[in-house]
């Protein structure tokens, strides 16, 4: 049933045995981290520290410390929110959808990808919270809880409320999915560890004993979770796109948004996975597990999704012209040629043109090129959200209200905050968690490893 | 203890266990309170509860402050005593310098909190200017003097009086310098002073002088007076730089009169035509059908030519008139004037005697006297005599004047020769000011006898001959101040109180019971006797006047003007006025040099998003001043405009240092004031960058017919729906109205359905409504920096659009307004109260939702501030509290929320919003609730007109109409011609339209198309 | 699954294919296998051990259904029954706008319900004290555990059967 395993190049190279897998992965958890790790962690914590100060300023002074105004009510806040959520799509997508499609090459990357997802969503969640005028009460009132206003409930017509449910569901389900995958590996570490860490990993492994019965249930759970998570992944960014699609603002009010956003999310998510994997691969010497084959496969997905996004951009322009609606036409004219033309231009170059380079096998299989493009892609995706949000708002229906948006240092600082948060989490993960799903990789050593019997 | 515990009863009822009592025993307030019980519709409303709660608070404040009910008679038929939680209305008169408006003051618990026009007055026509609206905040100005001062030290009134008596007795020449005095009683007290001190003379002057016109009228008709004009009778109006819709003479009344001639409906399909020849783009110019941008030096020539054209028609001799560039429009004007003889009017803002003589001659030729001009009822608010003032200054500097009394005036600041007065004052032995603050003049005088604010004063006025009005205090003196009239009485040796003095003078004329007469008069606030129109004979030497016209000059010319908000600058310390956008430039917190786009190009001025450059302006031999340049479409090329009233140095914390003072630039070469400087003006770039805060930075409406729908009269007469835009949605069953396509069945409003109409034809864009809204709804002032950040909080704004020369579709060029002579459209924009409101749908916590009366309502304390509603509002009328604007030192400009005194102006019926919540126009829901409550107490439905929004009540031109769409008799239903169609009520009035109708958000605000009285070919709509 | 049994014989394998054959073989030889422990899921092991497929997917479905019901009840209860408000001119029961939340809650309860069930039935909990037959089963060895007390066959026969089936080692394991 896994015919592709025979024809395809080995997914794990270097003649690794099952035991080697255990060694190679566990050693990272057991050994003291390298200097480079300490350096990286220090930088992340510095970012986090400065970011925290900016967040404090924001909450203390008020939203006015951002550059928003009467016309542009959202800018960097929601841009960053959508950007992070988008990035948070890769992990679960890789684990769930690729599992359903029995893409075994996912196995050596899904662990880190899922971790990245979790952290990205945590970062994303900061913005819906911080962008509120009164976060201290908003955090509670956004939930359907009984309150002091008698029977006053939340408004289920509001896409923002849909977000609350979509994001929290996606986060918690991804978390569970990730953890289920970790349990057997924790057991492995537990059985090698001693003393306090034995206790900790013992608790984390929930008393895993690797019995065949448990394994068979485990596989069912993984499969069904994947089945549930797949529509979930698609639904999250669909619902995020509803924030705009259900509004009346030209440039927002677009039925193409759900598929277009999902494609964009996968696009940026895979790019971010690559950025991180290439680093981890290098630092942890995992070349045998994360092979060029993996990278080029992911590059192909980036190329495809990038093209989908490109088509979406062009479709938008066409429909704007075709609709014959004055406001709609101006909105897109203004995107391309208005005061924010540079944002639109960067978006187009980064998202539509740069991934096309992956048509060339040379670039697709070059680590350096992949690394650079993966970063460019995420810059482009940030601009996409900025273009959608700011250039649509700053010139909408009544010219009398047209205005420009200029970010302040607090806008930037809060974005930095999420970077600090993200990398701190990721480096902690790289130290204390097995960065590759050992159990799964072991299961394919014989089938696709080089050491055939 | 337990044993000794006594048992108390609330009363016999409780003791006897009276069932009626038991029923309510648990309630805090018994049933029979006037304001409890069932509200219309269902259940007692939240506001009823608030009213009850109000009792506690109100009672406390009652005990605290003594209310001036002693002699005051409420304007409405209400009990004399103050009802807690219930406002009292008092008729009074707003007077500040030479500005006048007959007003009704709303007080709550003895605090005046709102000013509206007195509908009975024909002098101010029931409307208000923005200054009148804002003056209530000036009452609570912390920088007013707390008591009399002598040589900088505060003293008791007795000490001051003694000193004044001594000084005056010793002086042989005393000058009493004042803005035009038009209070008979005050004049009487001044007479009394003269009687006591023979050497005392009264010198009147006006910041923007009319003495040229006065002299001209004396020449022409032997009567030194400004006539009252009636624009409502004029079919053709030609204005030469006279901003009669703005600050020229009596803007509020003129706006009302003008609007009457512009209103259109099935019965009246004709309207007046307004020609305007001016240099700066003024309110009048922007409302004109034909506007010519001319240099001030050309004005005389234009008028002379106009005279000759008309003279030719009657065969009168022509006068010598210099050539003028373009006579096409002038000829057209002449013909229109002639064809509407006697129903026409020519006015000029010039202060040049000869020019005014010619204007009189023209009006005489047209037979306007007795029809549109009434010389008999003279306007007394402008009597100043420049020559007298100039002579006074000479004498003062010559040391011939021993004592100077400054009353109701601040010449050191607002007179061109103020600097000389400042130096001259040192020569005078004694000087005194009655100013309410240590202003530029008062800070130089040896004594200050601070005058009351008009809301603390008794007085009477005669703004127009035969038309009297009274002012009564609405609060007892906040500080140890004394009314100037009272001071004059005391200094003239009388012991009578000024109140008795005024009352006596009035009741003397009364026949019948004097007290009743007095009470009635005070209650109405006005007494208007009909003045017999006298026969006027024109007797001036036109030829002489004609030859007196200077030939047009070349070079840059400066024209000074008054902004409709700041005016002459006497209320510069009022933040509401400072932050009210200028109707034309939409700029706040600054004055600036308006220059034509062409000139900007020649100068090489670099402009950015609200960033401009300082230019240095050199006028004659004055020190060059640095002032920001503002590119102004419609500015006559070769001219620059600069507003007076700014650059205060001791006007108060808010006023000081805002803008530059233009008064010193006024031209006095001829001895008479000229607000235009035609020679020796030079403008050069300074290279320094500067930011002018504007509330609107995009000036054209990009040819969007879904926003502005306009046409011209001839087309309207053929088809009332001319200029309308009817968007259609394509469905499977063909095209249909956007409103007909919906997922939902919609909601029926059972009881009331509040709506508003705004007639773009009547709206002159003056902006009084915006200040009224600010006062009514406790809207914070945010200051220049925050306006630069595009965060002004005004709930109601007036969008001002210029036409563009670009052809349809050229989206880049459509952004650029026509430089020469843009057509201007004003569009008041507030929450449209959409029935299908996009903002409601997106609020995650349902903080904004719809009432059963069609109101889009905000629950501030439920709002968590996601700003999604503001983003999704197509009209961008929602305002977010970016910071805490109250009790916050970061916003000192917001005096009405940041100091204990200023807070007294806050409307107790409206929440002061906290940081982080969204706010917006509520259709003055507090007024609606109050009106419903009043009606309910009387067991009736509210009558049309008794419930109206603050903007509608303030509008001098009655462009805004508010009412209940459910009431078929209501004015609004009539205007809209509401009829019941198959899906709900339908609007049959063809001029009425919704902004952005294609969105089908179904607003409750309708706009009436703008119709210009132009010829087909010129109309570029 | 720790009942009183103490004495086990363990067959150690390191190749899953050998393991599968072996299991089938020993079972034919009449040996009752207590349980097989592996470092990773071995496909087809259920069949040779004669395990029935898991019914956890049914649990997921039931919990999902619960989520749907809960979501709809909550939304209709709050928006339509408890306090109907006019919002954007929509009906008091705006069903289309209920769909997203309904979907999310369905997935949420489905996933959590199933995982919860899995933890319960497989006795996975942080404080669990598993019986580790051999530390290498989480590394690279597969262990076939045979419970002596549950088998009539003699220990020697069992050991022989395992060895014949290709076990690298055959050990005894005592739990006390």
PDB file of N, CA and C in Angstrom, chain B residues 149-175:
ATOM      1  N   UNK B 149      -8.957  94.523  40.920  1.00  0.00           N
ATOM      2  CA  UNK B 149      -7.530  94.661  41.183  1.00  0.00           C
ATOM      3  C   UNK B 149      -7.110  96.109  41.056  1.00  0.00           C
ATOM      4  N   UNK B 150      -6.180  96.456  41.876  1.00  0.00           N
ATOM      5  CA  UNK B 150      -5.634  97.812  41.857  1.00  0.00           C
ATOM      6  C   UNK B 150      -4.123  97.681  41.825  1.00  0.00           C
ATOM      7  N   UNK B 151      -3.512  98.151  40.737  1.00  0.00           N
ATOM      8  CA  UNK B 151      -2.058  98.050  40.616  1.00  0.00           C
ATOM      9  C   UNK B 151      -1.580  96.620  40.782  1.00  0.00           C
ATOM     10  N   UNK B 152      -2.349  95.695  40.236  1.00  0.00           N
ATOM     11  CA  UNK B 152      -1.927  94.295  40.254  1.00  0.00           C
ATOM     12  C   UNK B 152      -2.284  93.579  41.529  1.00  0.00           C
ATOM     13  N   UNK B 153      -2.703  94.298  42.567  1.00  0.00           N
ATOM     14  CA  UNK B 153      -3.095  93.633  43.816  1.00  0.00           C
ATOM     15  C   UNK B 153      -4.617  93.579  43.896  1.00  0.00           C
ATOM     16  N   UNK B 154      -5.136  92.447  44.364  1.00  0.00           N
ATOM     17  CA  UNK B 154      -6.594  92.340  44.448  1.00  0.00           C
ATOM     18  C   UNK B 154      -7.075  93.125  45.668  1.00  0.00           C
ATOM     19  N   UNK B 155      -8.140  93.880  45.456  1.00  0.00           N
ATOM     20  CA  UNK B 155      -8.676  94.754  46.506  1.00  0.00           C
ATOM     21  C   UNK B 155     -10.179  94.531  46.626  1.00  0.00           C
ATOM     22  N   UNK B 156     -10.782  95.173  47.599  1.00  0.00           N
ATOM     23  CA  UNK B 156     -12.236  95.091  47.711  1.00  0.00           C
ATOM     24  C   UNK B 156     -12.855  96.122  46.770  1.00  0.00           C
ATOM     25  N   UNK B 157     -14.130  95.922  46.465  1.00  0.00           N
ATOM     26  CA  UNK B 157     -14.788  96.862  45.545  1.00  0.00           C
ATOM     27  C   UNK B 157     -14.791  98.267  46.140  1.00  0.00           C
ATOM     28  N   UNK B 158     -14.974  98.357  47.457  1.00  0.00           N
ATOM     29  CA  UNK B 158     -15.012  99.696  48.074  1.00  0.00           C
ATOM     30  C   UNK B 158     -13.694 100.414  47.839  1.00  0.00           C
ATOM     31  N   UNK B 159     -12.596  99.705  48.108  1.00  0.00           N
ATOM     32  CA  UNK B 159     -11.284 100.327  47.888  1.00  0.00           C
ATOM     33  C   UNK B 159     -11.164 100.797  46.460  1.00  0.00           C
ATOM     34  N   UNK B 160     -11.543  99.913  45.536  1.00  0.00           N
ATOM     35  CA  UNK B 160     -11.432 100.267  44.117  1.00  0.00           C
ATOM     36  C   UNK B 160     -12.265 101.502  43.814  1.00  0.00           C
ATOM     37  N   UNK B 161     -13.547 101.466  44.261  1.00  0.00           N
ATOM     38  CA  UNK B 161     -14.440 102.595  43.969  1.00  0.00           C
ATOM     39  C   UNK B 161     -13.852 103.893  44.491  1.00  0.00           C
ATOM     40  N   UNK B 162     -13.336 103.835  45.726  1.00  0.00           N
ATOM     41  CA  UNK B 162     -12.747 105.049  46.308  1.00  0.00           C
ATOM     42  C   UNK B 162     -11.646 105.570  45.395  1.00  0.00           C
ATOM     43  N   UNK B 163     -10.751 104.660  45.004  1.00  0.00           N
ATOM     44  CA  UNK B 163      -9.626 105.049  44.157  1.00  0.00           C
ATOM     45  C   UNK B 163     -10.124 105.647  42.838  1.00  0.00           C
ATOM     46  N   UNK B 164     -11.088 104.936  42.212  1.00  0.00           N
ATOM     47  CA  UNK B 164     -11.607 105.416  40.927  1.00  0.00           C
ATOM     48  C   UNK B 164     -12.194 106.809  41.103  1.00  0.00           C
ATOM     49  N   UNK B 165     -13.032 106.986  42.133  1.00  0.00           N
ATOM     50  CA  UNK B 165     -13.663 108.286  42.377  1.00  0.00           C
ATOM     51  C   UNK B 165     -12.572 109.356  42.480  1.00  0.00           C
ATOM     52  N   UNK B 166     -11.535 109.054  43.254  1.00  0.00           N
ATOM     53  CA  UNK B 166     -10.444 110.022  43.458  1.00  0.00           C
ATOM     54  C   UNK B 166      -9.809 110.359  42.107  1.00  0.00           C
ATOM     55  N   UNK B 167      -9.430 109.299  41.380  1.00  0.00           N
ATOM     56  CA  UNK B 167      -8.702 109.501  40.124  1.00  0.00           C
ATOM     57  C   UNK B 167      -9.541 110.277  39.121  1.00  0.00           C
ATOM     58  N   UNK B 168     -10.810 109.904  38.992  1.00  0.00           N
ATOM     59  CA  UNK B 168     -11.650 110.562  37.982  1.00  0.00           C
ATOM     60  C   UNK B 168     -11.876 112.017  38.354  1.00  0.00           C
ATOM     61  N   UNK B 169     -12.089 112.236  39.643  1.00  0.00           N
ATOM     62  CA  UNK B 169     -12.323 113.614  40.084  1.00  0.00           C
ATOM     63  C   UNK B 169     -11.121 114.476  39.693  1.00  0.00           C
ATOM     64  N   UNK B 170      -9.949 113.892  39.780  1.00  0.00           N
ATOM     65  CA  UNK B 170      -8.738 114.651  39.515  1.00  0.00           C
ATOM     66  C   UNK B 170      -8.434 114.813  38.041  1.00  0.00           C
ATOM     67  N   UNK B 171      -9.129 114.080  37.214  1.00  0.00           N
ATOM     68  CA  UNK B 171      -8.788 114.094  35.792  1.00  0.00           C
ATOM     69  C   UNK B 171      -9.643 115.106  35.063  1.00  0.00           C
ATOM     70  N   UNK B 172      -9.024 115.800  34.093  1.00  0.00           N
ATOM     71  CA  UNK B 172      -9.888 116.724  33.342  1.00  0.00           C
ATOM     72  C   UNK B 172     -10.257 116.162  31.976  1.00  0.00           C
ATOM     73  N   UNK B 173      -9.477 115.204  31.439  1.00  0.00           N
ATOM     74  CA  UNK B 173      -9.951 114.523  30.212  1.00  0.00           C
ATOM     75  C   UNK B 173      -9.943 113.016  30.435  1.00  0.00           C
ATOM     76  N   UNK B 174     -11.116 112.425  30.335  1.00  0.00           N
ATOM     77  CA  UNK B 174     -11.246 110.982  30.535  1.00  0.00           C
ATOM     78  C   UNK B 174     -11.847 110.372  29.271  1.00  0.00           C
ATOM     79  N   UNK B 175     -11.225 109.287  28.797  1.00  0.00           N
ATOM     80  CA  UNK B 175     -11.772 108.591  27.625  1.00  0.00           C
ATOM     81  C   UNK B 175     -12.365 107.263  28.074  1.00  0.00           C
TER      82      UNK B 175
END
